[in-house]
Amino acid sequence: MAKSAPDRAHPALALRAARIKQGLTLRALAARIGMPFSTLSKLENGKMEMTYDKLLRLAQGLGVDIGTLVSSPGPEAEPPPAGGRRSVSRAGRSPGATSDVHAHQYPAADLLGKLMVPIIIEVRARSVAEMGGMVRHSGEEYLYVLSGAMELHTDLYAPLRLEAGNSVYFDSGMSHVYVRVSEETCRVLSVCAGPGIQRLAQSAAKAWKLSPATDEETV
């Protein structure tokens, strides 16, 4: 039986390609991002789950668009034709990813090929340093603050304070990061559009195990 073609969109392959392109050894990259060598080796060899938190640290350490770590470049797939599809997400039941610096929920995670990717984020980090630096991905982003207050830090503008009810639309190819400035919980709705974030979302089911579940109602 012929072997199937390798999955060129696998984050492990993209990680190895990005590291080699910069002339970095595994140990050098591990030291740069403060990650154990054994952990980085397992990630690059596809033996450990590539969570969002790890993808973020790797993208920051390599100084690359986070989208490049979840898919090799190439023509974007055309969105599916209109067919009346929809996905209903019940409160608190969307798949997600959590770390010390943020908690993400992914409504409509079961729909692939979306033109937009909605993410509900609890912003926990108090500084850019705590987040490990900024991140970027091709496309555009709309951010609406649901509760609390935060600052949007970018590499082109002074920090922008946003409180509940405030919103901003910006170019997400600009390096950026969210920082919490309120004592109360800060939750935001981020709606991202563009090839980089679409590749990230499409890799979710495989890389983060955010596979469709009964919590999402797709009809």
XYZ file of N, CA, C and O in Angstrom:
876
model
N 0.850 -1.199 0.000
C 0.000 0.000 0.000
C 0.879 1.240 0.000
O 1.831 1.322 0.777
N 0.588 2.173 -0.866
C 1.411 3.380 -0.946
C 1.205 4.242 0.282
O 0.105 4.351 0.825
N 2.305 4.872 0.727
C 2.220 5.748 1.884
C 1.523 7.038 1.487
O 1.684 7.547 0.382
N 0.750 7.552 2.419
C 0.057 8.804 2.132
C 1.057 9.940 2.159
O 2.088 9.876 2.825
N 0.749 11.001 1.451
C 1.633 12.166 1.418
C 1.695 12.802 2.790
O 0.719 12.811 3.535
N 2.861 13.353 3.183
C 2.976 13.989 4.486
C 2.067 15.199 4.590
O 1.785 15.865 3.597
N 1.613 15.470 5.800
C 0.758 16.626 6.041
C 1.636 17.867 6.114
O 2.241 18.148 7.138
N 1.699 18.623 5.028
C 2.585 19.770 4.979
C 2.059 20.938 5.802
O 2.746 21.952 5.925
N 0.839 20.799 6.322
C 0.292 21.863 7.150
C 0.543 21.596 8.628
O 0.137 22.370 9.459
N 1.214 20.489 8.960
C 1.420 20.142 10.359
C 2.353 21.159 11.014
O 3.414 21.484 10.475
N 1.990 21.695 12.185
C 2.827 22.700 12.844
C 4.261 22.236 13.089
O 5.185 23.051 13.072
N 4.475 20.942 13.341
C 5.825 20.451 13.601
C 6.733 20.681 12.397
O 7.900 21.087 12.546
N 6.210 20.447 11.191
C 7.009 20.652 9.983
C 7.290 22.131 9.763
O 8.402 22.516 9.381
N 6.291 22.969 10.003
C 6.470 24.408 9.829
C 7.466 24.954 10.846
O 8.274 25.831 10.530
N 7.413 24.441 12.067
C 8.345 24.863 13.109
C 9.784 24.525 12.715
O 10.690 25.358 12.818
N 9.998 23.308 12.272
C 11.347 22.894 11.874
C 11.871 23.762 10.711
O 13.025 24.195 10.717
N 11.000 24.018 9.728
C 11.412 24.826 8.576
C 11.787 26.241 8.992
O 12.790 26.796 8.536
N 10.981 26.836 9.890
C 11.254 28.203 10.351
C 12.544 28.262 11.160
O 13.325 29.209 11.043
N 12.789 27.253 11.983
C 14.016 27.226 12.799
C 15.256 27.084 11.923
O 16.240 27.815 12.086
N 15.212 26.155 10.973
C 16.350 25.920 10.099
C 16.626 27.146 9.233
O 17.788 27.507 8.991
N 15.576 27.807 8.773
C 15.733 28.997 7.941
C 16.520 30.068 8.666
O 17.277 30.834 8.045
N 16.376 30.136 9.994
C 17.089 31.131 10.780
C 18.437 30.626 11.290
O 19.138 31.331 12.018
N 18.794 29.394 10.925
C 20.085 28.855 11.321
C 20.200 28.550 12.803
O 21.294 28.584 13.375
N 19.087 28.240 13.429
C 19.062 27.969 14.861
C 19.055 26.473 15.132
O 18.380 25.710 14.436
N 19.790 26.056 16.142
C 19.702 24.679 16.600
C 18.508 24.571 17.540
O 17.976 25.580 18.025
N 18.097 23.344 17.822
C 17.006 23.155 18.781
C 17.361 23.758 20.132
O 16.538 24.398 20.776
N 18.597 23.542 20.578
C 19.020 24.054 21.891
C 19.034 25.581 21.906
O 18.679 26.209 22.907
N 19.450 26.193 20.798
C 19.494 27.655 20.738
C 18.091 28.244 20.809
O 17.849 29.227 21.518
N 17.151 27.643 20.083
C 15.780 28.136 20.120
C 15.147 27.898 21.483
O 14.437 28.758 22.005
N 15.422 26.736 22.068
C 14.883 26.429 23.395
C 15.354 27.456 24.419
O 14.585 27.930 25.259
N 16.641 27.821 24.335
C 17.191 28.806 25.265
C 16.566 30.178 25.031
O 16.281 30.919 25.982
N 16.329 30.521 23.766
C 15.783 31.833 23.423
C 14.385 32.016 23.993
O 14.042 33.109 24.465
N 13.556 30.972 23.950
C 12.160 31.117 24.389
C 11.915 30.560 25.793
O 10.786 30.573 26.277
N 12.984 30.064 26.440
C 12.827 29.555 27.797
C 12.001 28.292 27.880
O 11.250 28.094 28.835
N 12.159 27.422 26.885
C 11.413 26.171 26.853
C 12.391 25.008 26.986
O 13.472 25.040 26.386
N 12.074 23.986 27.766
C 12.968 22.835 27.889
C 13.293 22.232 26.525
O 12.406 22.118 25.660
N 14.540 21.849 26.324
C 14.971 21.260 25.057
C 14.138 20.033 24.709
O 13.741 19.845 23.557
N 13.867 19.198 25.717
C 13.106 17.973 25.460
C 11.701 18.285 24.961
O 11.166 17.605 24.076
N 11.084 19.347 25.513
C 9.744 19.743 25.082
C 9.763 20.222 23.640
O 8.927 19.820 22.818
N 10.732 21.077 23.312
C 10.833 21.597 21.951
C 11.091 20.477 20.951
O 10.527 20.465 19.854
N 11.934 19.523 21.335
C 12.231 18.389 20.455
C 10.970 17.574 20.171
O 10.711 17.174 19.026
N 10.156 17.348 21.204
C 8.918 16.592 21.019
C 7.934 17.351 20.128
O 7.249 16.754 19.291
N 7.872 18.673 20.284
C 6.985 19.480 19.452
C 7.403 19.395 17.994
O 6.567 19.218 17.103
N 8.701 19.512 17.747
C 9.186 19.514 16.371
C 9.051 18.149 15.712
O 8.976 18.046 14.493
N 9.020 17.114 16.521
C 8.881 15.765 15.977
C 7.444 15.263 16.022
O 7.182 14.085 15.761
N 6.521 16.159 16.358
C 5.114 15.797 16.356
C 4.717 14.828 17.445
O 3.709 14.123 17.332
N 5.497 14.793 18.541
C 5.209 13.859 19.630
C 4.536 14.526 20.818
O 4.317 13.890 21.841
N 4.232 15.812 20.697
C 3.554 16.541 21.767
C 2.550 17.493 21.149
O 2.787 18.047 20.062
N 1.426 17.686 21.813
C 0.371 18.567 21.327
C 0.870 19.998 21.197
O 1.490 20.551 22.104
N 0.622 20.626 20.065
C 1.022 22.005 19.803
C -0.110 22.927 20.240
O -1.001 23.257 19.457
N -0.119 23.332 21.499
C -1.187 24.182 22.011
C -0.997 25.617 21.559
O 0.077 26.011 21.094
N -2.032 26.425 21.727
C -1.951 27.826 21.333
C -0.845 28.531 22.090
O -0.096 29.342 21.525
N -0.721 28.247 23.385
C 0.295 28.901 24.196
C 1.696 28.626 23.648
O 2.545 29.517 23.572
N 1.951 27.382 23.254
C 3.261 27.032 22.704
C 3.466 27.683 21.343
O 4.561 28.171 21.030
N 2.420 27.688 20.506
C 2.517 28.355 19.210
C 2.860 29.832 19.382
O 3.678 30.384 18.633
N 2.247 30.469 20.367
C 2.490 31.882 20.619
C 3.945 32.116 21.003
O 4.612 33.005 20.460
N 4.474 31.319 21.923
C 5.865 31.474 22.354
C 6.834 31.226 21.210
O 7.832 31.940 21.049
N 6.547 30.227 20.394
C 7.427 29.915 19.272
C 7.411 31.028 18.229
O 8.462 31.417 17.701
N 6.222 31.547 17.919
C 6.127 32.635 16.945
C 6.870 33.862 17.440
O 7.570 34.539 16.665
N 6.734 34.163 18.725
C 7.426 35.306 19.301
C 8.941 35.094 19.268
O 9.702 36.001 18.927
N 9.390 33.892 19.617
C 10.819 33.597 19.651
C 11.461 33.622 18.275
O 12.613 34.038 18.119
N 10.703 33.185 17.270
C 11.224 33.145 15.907
C 10.963 34.451 15.155
O 11.506 34.670 14.073
N 10.104 35.309 15.735
C 9.784 36.570 15.084
C 9.034 36.390 13.782
O 9.271 37.097 12.803
N 8.112 35.401 13.771
C 7.362 35.118 12.551
C 5.869 35.270 12.791
O 5.402 35.277 13.926
N 5.124 35.384 11.709
C 3.667 35.381 11.736
C 3.217 34.032 12.295
O 3.661 32.981 11.833
N 2.348 34.049 13.292
C 1.910 32.801 13.916
C 1.258 31.866 12.899
O 1.314 30.640 13.026
N 0.682 32.449 11.829
C 0.058 31.631 10.801
C 1.042 30.730 10.075
O 0.671 29.666 9.593
N 2.324 31.140 10.005
C 3.305 30.317 9.302
C 3.611 29.032 10.052
O 4.165 28.091 9.469
N 3.286 28.964 11.332
C 3.571 27.767 12.119
C 2.447 26.752 12.071
O 2.574 25.666 12.638
N 1.351 27.090 11.428
C 0.254 26.130 11.348
C -0.066 25.716 9.921
O -0.903 24.860 9.696
N 0.601 26.318 8.953
C 0.383 25.901 7.578
C 1.482 26.448 6.700
O 1.924 27.565 6.884
N 1.901 25.644 5.746
C 2.849 26.128 4.758
C 2.144 27.100 3.841
O 0.935 27.006 3.626
N 2.872 28.090 3.280
C 2.227 29.056 2.412
C 1.682 28.412 1.157
O 2.192 27.411 0.691
N 0.673 28.996 0.624
C 0.069 28.456 -0.598
C -1.248 29.135 -0.851
O -1.712 29.936 -0.052
N -1.895 28.840 -1.938
C -3.169 29.491 -2.244
C -4.220 29.118 -1.213
O -4.290 27.978 -0.769
N -4.994 30.097 -0.838
C -6.035 29.863 0.157
C -7.213 29.136 -0.481
O -7.572 29.392 -1.628
N -7.798 28.238 0.276
C -8.974 27.523 -0.215
C -10.143 28.495 -0.310
O -10.308 29.369 0.533
N -10.936 28.337 -1.343
C -12.111 29.183 -1.486
C -13.132 28.808 -0.428
O -13.318 27.635 -0.121
N -13.806 29.808 0.173
C -14.846 29.488 1.147
C -15.958 28.694 0.481
O -16.191 28.838 -0.717
N -16.621 27.841 1.218
C -17.688 27.045 0.620
C -18.827 27.924 0.131
O -19.057 29.001 0.673
N -19.533 27.495 -0.904
C -20.650 28.296 -1.414
C -21.760 28.383 -0.376
O -21.875 27.537 0.517
N -22.561 29.425 -0.496
C -23.657 29.620 0.449
C -24.566 28.400 0.446
O -25.002 27.945 -0.598
N -24.818 27.880 1.631
C -25.664 26.702 1.725
C -26.544 26.741 2.950
O -27.158 25.742 3.320
N -26.562 27.897 3.614
C -27.412 28.030 4.784
C -26.824 27.400 6.037
O -27.534 27.184 7.011
N -25.531 27.086 6.030
C -24.945 26.465 7.216
C -24.880 27.477 8.355
O -24.792 28.696 8.136
N -24.884 26.966 9.579
C -24.741 27.831 10.746
C -24.230 26.993 11.901
O -24.302 25.759 11.884
N -23.702 27.660 12.921
C -23.211 26.982 14.108
C -23.685 27.761 15.322
O -23.441 28.961 15.431
N -24.378 27.100 16.227
C -24.903 27.731 17.440
C -24.035 27.340 18.620
O -23.809 26.151 18.867
N -23.536 28.320 19.348
C -22.684 28.066 20.516
C -23.431 28.467 21.778
O -23.866 29.615 21.905
N -23.581 27.526 22.708
C -24.255 27.812 23.967
C -23.263 28.398 24.970
O -22.073 28.096 24.932
N -23.754 29.227 25.881
C -22.901 29.927 26.836
C -22.016 28.960 27.604
O -22.498 27.979 28.178
N -20.710 29.244 27.598
C -19.758 28.466 28.381
C -19.468 27.083 27.856
O -18.837 26.279 28.551
N -19.879 26.754 26.627
C -19.722 25.387 26.140
C -18.913 25.295 24.852
O -18.880 24.260 24.208
N -18.233 26.373 24.468
C -17.375 26.330 23.290
C -16.022 25.752 23.681
O -15.568 25.941 24.804
N -15.350 25.046 22.754
C -14.017 24.525 23.060
C -13.053 25.684 23.281
O -13.268 26.795 22.792
N -11.994 25.440 24.033
C -11.086 26.541 24.333
C -9.693 26.089 24.700
O -9.362 24.901 24.656
N -8.866 27.055 25.028
C -7.489 26.819 25.459
C -7.190 27.815 26.561
O -7.543 28.995 26.462
N -6.537 27.355 27.631
C -6.298 28.191 28.797
C -4.839 28.156 29.207
O -4.178 27.136 29.114
N -4.336 29.311 29.649
C -2.985 29.395 30.194
C -2.995 30.439 31.310
O -4.042 31.001 31.637
N -1.820 30.737 31.874
C -1.740 31.734 32.937
C -2.002 33.145 32.429
O -2.373 34.021 33.200
N -1.801 33.379 31.140
C -1.893 34.745 30.626
C -3.164 35.018 29.826
O -3.454 36.164 29.497
N -3.927 33.985 29.497
C -5.192 34.197 28.805
C -6.010 32.912 28.806
O -5.501 31.827 29.044
N -7.303 33.085 28.539
C -8.197 31.942 28.343
C -9.012 32.245 27.096
O -9.588 33.323 26.975
N -9.014 31.325 26.144
C -9.708 31.528 24.875
C -10.887 30.573 24.748
O -10.788 29.414 25.130
N -11.981 31.063 24.198
C -13.108 30.235 23.812
C -13.336 30.444 22.316
O -13.230 31.563 21.813
N -13.651 29.348 21.606
C -13.765 29.410 20.155
C -15.177 29.038 19.695
O -15.456 27.883 19.392
N -16.092 30.025 19.628
C -17.418 29.743 19.078
C -17.289 29.307 17.616
O -16.377 29.718 16.911
N -18.194 28.460 17.183
C -18.230 27.985 15.784
C -16.943 27.295 15.381
O -16.539 27.341 14.216
N -16.283 26.611 16.339
C -15.029 25.921 16.031
C -15.237 24.770 15.054
O -14.291 24.321 14.413
N -16.470 24.303 14.936
C -16.739 23.175 14.045
C -16.834 23.572 12.584
O -16.786 22.720 11.705
N -16.973 24.863 12.290
C -17.079 25.324 10.908
C -15.697 25.644 10.359
O -15.027 26.558 10.848
N -15.260 24.917 9.336
C -13.988 25.194 8.689
C -14.207 26.107 7.483
O -15.299 26.214 6.965
N -13.155 26.764 7.035
C -13.254 27.637 5.878
C -14.031 28.912 6.157
O -14.579 29.520 5.238
N -14.085 29.334 7.434
C -14.804 30.559 7.775
C -14.046 31.777 7.242
O -12.819 31.787 7.190
N -14.777 32.815 6.859
C -14.154 34.071 6.464
C -13.715 34.857 7.689
O -12.811 35.690 7.608
N -14.373 34.608 8.831
C -14.033 35.288 10.076
C -13.861 34.232 11.176
O -14.520 33.197 11.145
N -12.994 34.522 12.138
C -12.785 33.622 13.269
C -13.082 34.391 14.557
O -12.313 35.261 14.964
N -14.216 34.110 15.220
C -14.520 34.780 16.483
C -13.833 34.075 17.656
O -13.794 32.841 17.706
N -13.289 34.853 18.569
C -12.622 34.307 19.753
C -13.047 35.146 20.957
O -12.981 36.375 20.908
N -13.492 34.506 22.017
C -13.784 35.199 23.270
C -12.584 34.978 24.181
O -12.198 33.843 24.470
N -11.972 36.065 24.633
C -10.711 35.987 25.364
C -10.853 36.604 26.745
O -11.370 37.716 26.886
N -10.381 35.891 27.756
C -10.199 36.489 29.076
C -8.745 36.939 29.148
O -7.826 36.111 29.134
N -8.534 38.247 29.178
C -7.176 38.802 29.190
C -6.657 38.779 30.624
O -7.241 39.407 31.505
N -5.560 38.067 30.860
C -5.024 37.933 32.212
C -3.666 38.597 32.397
O -3.341 39.047 33.490
N -2.858 38.642 31.342
C -1.508 39.197 31.440
C -1.558 40.674 31.806
O -2.391 41.427 31.304
N -0.637 41.100 32.682
C -0.591 42.479 33.142
C 0.455 43.305 32.401
O 0.566 44.508 32.623
N 1.243 42.682 31.548
C 2.279 43.408 30.825
C 2.628 42.660 29.550
O 2.330 41.469 29.405
N 3.291 43.366 28.632
C 3.754 42.738 27.398
C 4.776 41.662 27.728
O 4.780 40.582 27.130
N 5.627 41.952 28.729
C 6.651 40.981 29.128
C 6.022 39.697 29.643
O 6.498 38.590 29.364
N 4.939 39.831 30.401
C 4.256 38.642 30.932
C 3.691 37.791 29.800
O 3.653 36.563 29.886
N 3.274 38.454 28.708
C 2.775 37.720 27.549
C 3.902 37.096 26.740
O 3.687 36.242 25.894
N 5.146 37.546 26.990
C 6.287 37.021 26.249
C 6.549 37.776 24.956
O 7.288 37.307 24.092
N 5.948 38.962 24.815
C 6.135 39.755 23.610
C 4.861 39.833 22.786
O 3.801 39.360 23.205
N 4.973 40.440 21.627
C 3.823 40.631 20.750
C 3.738 39.510 19.713
O 4.664 38.733 19.544
N 2.602 39.462 19.041
C 2.386 38.466 17.996
C 1.720 39.147 16.811
O 1.112 40.212 16.961
N 1.844 38.566 15.636
C 1.190 39.130 14.460
C 0.701 37.997 13.560
O 1.215 36.888 13.613
N -0.292 38.286 12.760
C -0.781 37.339 11.756
C -1.436 38.147 10.659
O -1.998 39.211 10.900
N -1.350 37.693 9.446
C -1.906 38.453 8.335
C -3.417 38.572 8.475
O -4.086 37.677 8.989
N -3.955 39.698 8.048
C -5.396 39.895 8.116
C -5.773 41.136 8.891
O -4.960 42.035 9.121
N -7.018 41.188 9.318
C -7.545 42.305 10.086
C -8.299 41.775 11.295
O -8.691 40.606 11.332
N -8.507 42.640 12.277
C -9.085 42.198 13.547
C -10.019 43.258 14.109
O -9.708 44.452 14.069
N -11.155 42.809 14.618
C -12.080 43.697 15.327
C -12.133 43.247 16.777
O -12.370 42.070 17.071
N -11.918 44.180 17.689
C -11.859 43.877 19.119
C -12.903 44.684 19.865
O -12.967 45.915 19.728
N -13.743 43.991 20.641
C -14.789 44.644 21.434
C -14.638 44.192 22.877
O -14.619 42.992 23.167
N -14.539 45.149 23.807
C -14.360 44.819 25.219
C -15.713 44.553 25.869
O -16.597 45.415 25.883
N -15.873 43.343 26.391
C -17.132 42.938 27.021
C -17.194 43.353 28.487
O -18.252 43.736 28.981
N -16.069 43.247 29.203
C -16.028 43.619 30.616
C -14.606 43.977 30.996
O -13.637 43.527 30.368
N -14.477 44.789 32.056
C -13.149 45.180 32.508
C -12.510 46.192 31.580
O -13.178 46.871 30.794
N -11.188 46.282 31.659
C -10.448 47.228 30.827
C -9.106 46.619 30.440
O -8.540 45.801 31.166
N -8.614 47.005 29.276
C -7.353 46.475 28.751
C -6.643 47.558 27.938
O -7.207 48.614 27.648
N -5.405 47.270 27.589
C -4.665 48.104 26.668
C -4.264 47.268 25.461
O -3.844 46.119 25.615
N -4.401 47.846 24.280
C -3.911 47.223 23.057
C -2.536 47.801 22.773
O -2.398 48.993 22.498
N -1.497 46.977 22.888
C -0.134 47.401 22.588
C 0.218 46.954 21.174
O -0.046 45.807 20.795
N 0.812 47.844 20.399
C 1.250 47.530 19.042
C 2.645 48.104 18.825
O 3.148 48.870 19.657
N 3.247 47.727 17.696
C 4.588 48.237 17.406
C 4.560 49.569 16.658
O 5.614 50.135 16.375
N 3.357 50.091 16.364
C 3.265 51.346 15.620
C 2.581 52.470 16.385
O 2.734 53.640 16.017
N 1.806 52.135 17.408
C 1.062 53.150 18.139
C 1.332 53.053 19.639
O 1.766 52.010 20.139
N 1.035 54.168 20.339
C 1.101 54.158 21.799
C 0.016 53.226 22.329
O -0.999 52.988 21.653
N 0.189 52.656 23.528
C -0.833 51.765 24.090
C -2.211 52.434 24.085
O -2.354 53.602 24.439
N -3.210 51.676 23.658
C -4.582 52.175 23.561
C -5.424 51.541 24.652
O -5.632 50.332 24.664
N -5.936 52.370 25.575
C -6.784 51.855 26.655
C -8.211 51.688 26.139
O -8.770 52.579 25.485
N -8.786 50.528 26.424
C -10.144 50.215 26.002
C -10.923 49.680 27.200
O -10.450 48.762 27.878
N -12.094 50.244 27.444
C -12.943 49.801 28.536
C -14.196 49.145 27.979
O -14.428 49.136 26.768
N -15.002 48.573 28.864
C -16.213 47.864 28.439
C -17.049 48.739 27.506
O -17.339 49.895 27.813
N -17.401 48.193 26.360
C -18.176 48.931 25.374
C -17.335 49.590 24.306
O -17.856 49.988 23.261
N -16.025 49.717 24.542
C -15.120 50.284 23.544
C -14.712 49.214 22.540
O -14.724 48.020 22.852
N -14.338 49.651 21.337
C -13.896 48.699 20.329
C -12.856 49.336 19.426
O -12.706 50.567 19.399
N -12.138 48.506 18.692
C -11.143 48.985 17.742
C -11.035 47.974 16.605
O -11.187 46.771 16.817
N -10.804 48.474 15.412
C -10.578 47.635 14.225
C -9.167 47.942 13.754
O -8.817 49.101 13.557
N -8.337 46.903 13.587
C -6.946 47.185 13.245
C -6.340 46.106 12.351
O -6.883 45.012 12.208
N -5.226 46.461 11.757
C -4.455 45.562 10.904
C -3.685 44.592 11.803
O -2.781 44.997 12.531
N -4.033 43.308 11.777
C -3.390 42.351 12.667
C -2.034 41.879 12.151
O -1.350 41.102 12.806
N -1.628 42.379 10.961
C -0.267 42.150 10.511
C 0.708 43.025 11.285
O 1.923 42.824 11.235
N 0.186 43.998 12.016
C 0.957 44.838 12.922
C 1.137 44.063 14.228
O 0.176 43.512 14.771
N 2.346 43.963 14.734
C 2.570 43.226 15.976
C 1.699 43.814 17.081
O 1.626 45.040 17.242
N 1.044 42.943 17.842
C 0.110 43.432 18.850
C -0.018 42.448 20.011
O 0.353 41.280 19.902
N -0.566 42.946 21.107
C -0.817 42.107 22.274
C -1.843 42.808 23.150
O -1.940 44.034 23.157
N -2.642 42.017 23.869
C -3.642 42.550 24.793
C -3.087 42.490 26.218
O -2.538 41.457 26.619
N -3.267 43.567 26.986
C -2.788 43.628 28.368
C -3.926 44.103 29.269
O -4.560 45.132 28.989
N -4.182 43.385 30.324
C -5.250 43.743 31.272
C -4.804 44.887 32.181
O -3.691 44.881 32.701
N -5.680 45.890 32.373
C -5.355 47.010 33.254
C -6.398 47.195 34.354
O -6.254 48.072 35.197
N -7.451 46.407 34.367
C -8.494 46.528 35.397
C -8.323 45.463 36.464
O -7.740 44.403 36.224
N -8.831 45.759 37.648
C -8.823 44.767 38.721
C -9.849 43.687 38.454
O -9.637 42.515 38.766
N -10.966 44.078 37.874
C -11.998 43.093 37.563
C -11.615 42.294 36.313
O -10.735 42.683 35.545
N -12.263 41.176 36.138
C -11.999 40.314 34.988
C -12.210 41.080 33.687
O -13.186 41.813 33.534
N -11.270 40.909 32.763
C -11.384 41.559 31.458
C -11.658 40.493 30.407
O -10.855 39.581 30.199
N -12.797 40.608 29.736
C -13.173 39.681 28.671
C -13.440 40.478 27.411
O -14.063 41.546 27.457
N -12.971 39.969 26.290
C -13.136 40.667 25.018
C -13.612 39.698 23.949
O -13.396 38.485 24.042
N -14.257 40.249 22.935
C -14.594 39.491 21.735
C -13.660 39.960 20.637
O -13.620 41.146 20.308
N -12.897 39.040 20.086
C -11.990 39.348 18.990
C -12.475 38.593 17.758
O -12.649 37.377 17.789
N -12.716 39.324 16.677
C -13.137 38.713 15.413
C -12.023 38.947 14.401
O -11.739 40.090 14.042
N -11.388 37.862 13.982
C -10.228 37.955 13.099
C -10.583 37.480 11.698
O -11.345 36.538 11.529
N -9.997 38.120 10.717
C -10.201 37.726 9.323
C -8.866 37.775 8.592
O -8.037 38.638 8.873
N -8.654 36.821 7.689
C -7.408 36.805 6.942
C -6.824 35.415 6.885
O -7.154 34.556 7.704
N -5.930 35.161 5.927
C -5.374 33.810 5.737
C -4.613 33.271 6.928
O -4.685 32.091 7.234
N -3.863 34.132 7.646
C -3.080 33.649 8.778
C -3.954 33.063 9.868
O -3.733 31.946 10.336
N -4.994 33.798 10.257
C -5.854 33.328 11.333
C -6.733 32.182 10.859
O -7.098 31.294 11.634
N -7.081 32.143 9.563
C -7.875 31.031 9.053
C -7.082 29.730 9.130
O -7.612 28.692 9.500
N -5.784 29.797 8.799
C -4.963 28.594 8.893
C -4.880 28.130 10.345
O -4.887 26.934 10.636
N -4.798 29.096 11.267
C -4.734 28.769 12.684
C -6.006 28.060 13.124
O -5.971 27.034 13.802
N -7.158 28.574 12.702
C -8.436 27.975 13.073
C -8.604 26.595 12.463
O -9.092 25.668 13.103
N -8.180 26.446 11.204
C -8.339 25.169 10.525
C -7.438 24.094 11.104
O -7.699 22.907 10.967
N -6.368 24.506 11.785
C -5.471 23.545 12.422
C -5.933 23.196 13.833
O -5.376 22.303 14.465
N -6.943 23.913 14.327
C -7.348 23.748 15.719
C -7.764 22.323 16.049
O -7.346 21.761 17.056
N -8.592 21.724 15.205
C -9.095 20.384 15.503
C -7.973 19.373 15.640
O -8.035 18.463 16.452
N -6.893 19.552 14.847
C -5.774 18.608 14.903
C -4.734 19.025 15.940
O -4.232 18.193 16.693
N -4.391 20.320 15.985
C -3.297 20.765 16.829
C -3.713 21.002 18.272
O -2.955 20.730 19.192
N -4.931 21.540 18.496
C -5.359 21.837 19.854
C -6.449 20.895 20.341
O -6.943 21.019 21.435
N -6.868 19.974 19.486
C -7.941 19.049 19.817
C -9.235 19.793 20.113
O -9.971 19.451 21.030
N -9.509 20.832 19.328
C -10.758 21.570 19.447
C -11.746 21.023 18.425
O -12.336 21.727 17.640
N -11.898 19.717 18.416
C -12.748 19.070 17.425
C -14.209 19.330 17.731
O -14.584 19.616 18.867
N -15.060 19.235 16.719
C -16.490 19.460 16.948
C -17.028 18.551 18.043
O -16.669 17.391 18.137
N -17.872 19.111 18.872
C -18.476 18.331 19.961
C -19.968 18.622 19.988
O -20.468 19.464 19.270
N -20.650 17.927 20.858
C -22.098 18.097 20.925
C -22.459 19.469 21.492
O -23.602 19.880 21.410
N -21.465 20.175 22.066
C -21.729 21.508 22.601
C -22.021 22.500 21.487
O -22.594 23.542 21.722
N -21.560 22.220 20.274
C -21.800 23.106 19.135
C -22.922 22.507 18.298
O -22.893 21.327 17.966
N -23.894 23.289 17.934
C -25.014 22.814 17.140
C -24.871 23.333 15.721
O -25.074 24.505 15.453
N -24.456 22.490 14.815
C -24.286 22.882 13.425
C -25.455 22.350 12.599
O -25.720 21.157 12.636
N -26.110 23.263 11.912
C -27.252 22.833 11.104
C -27.205 23.555 9.765
O -26.543 24.551 9.615
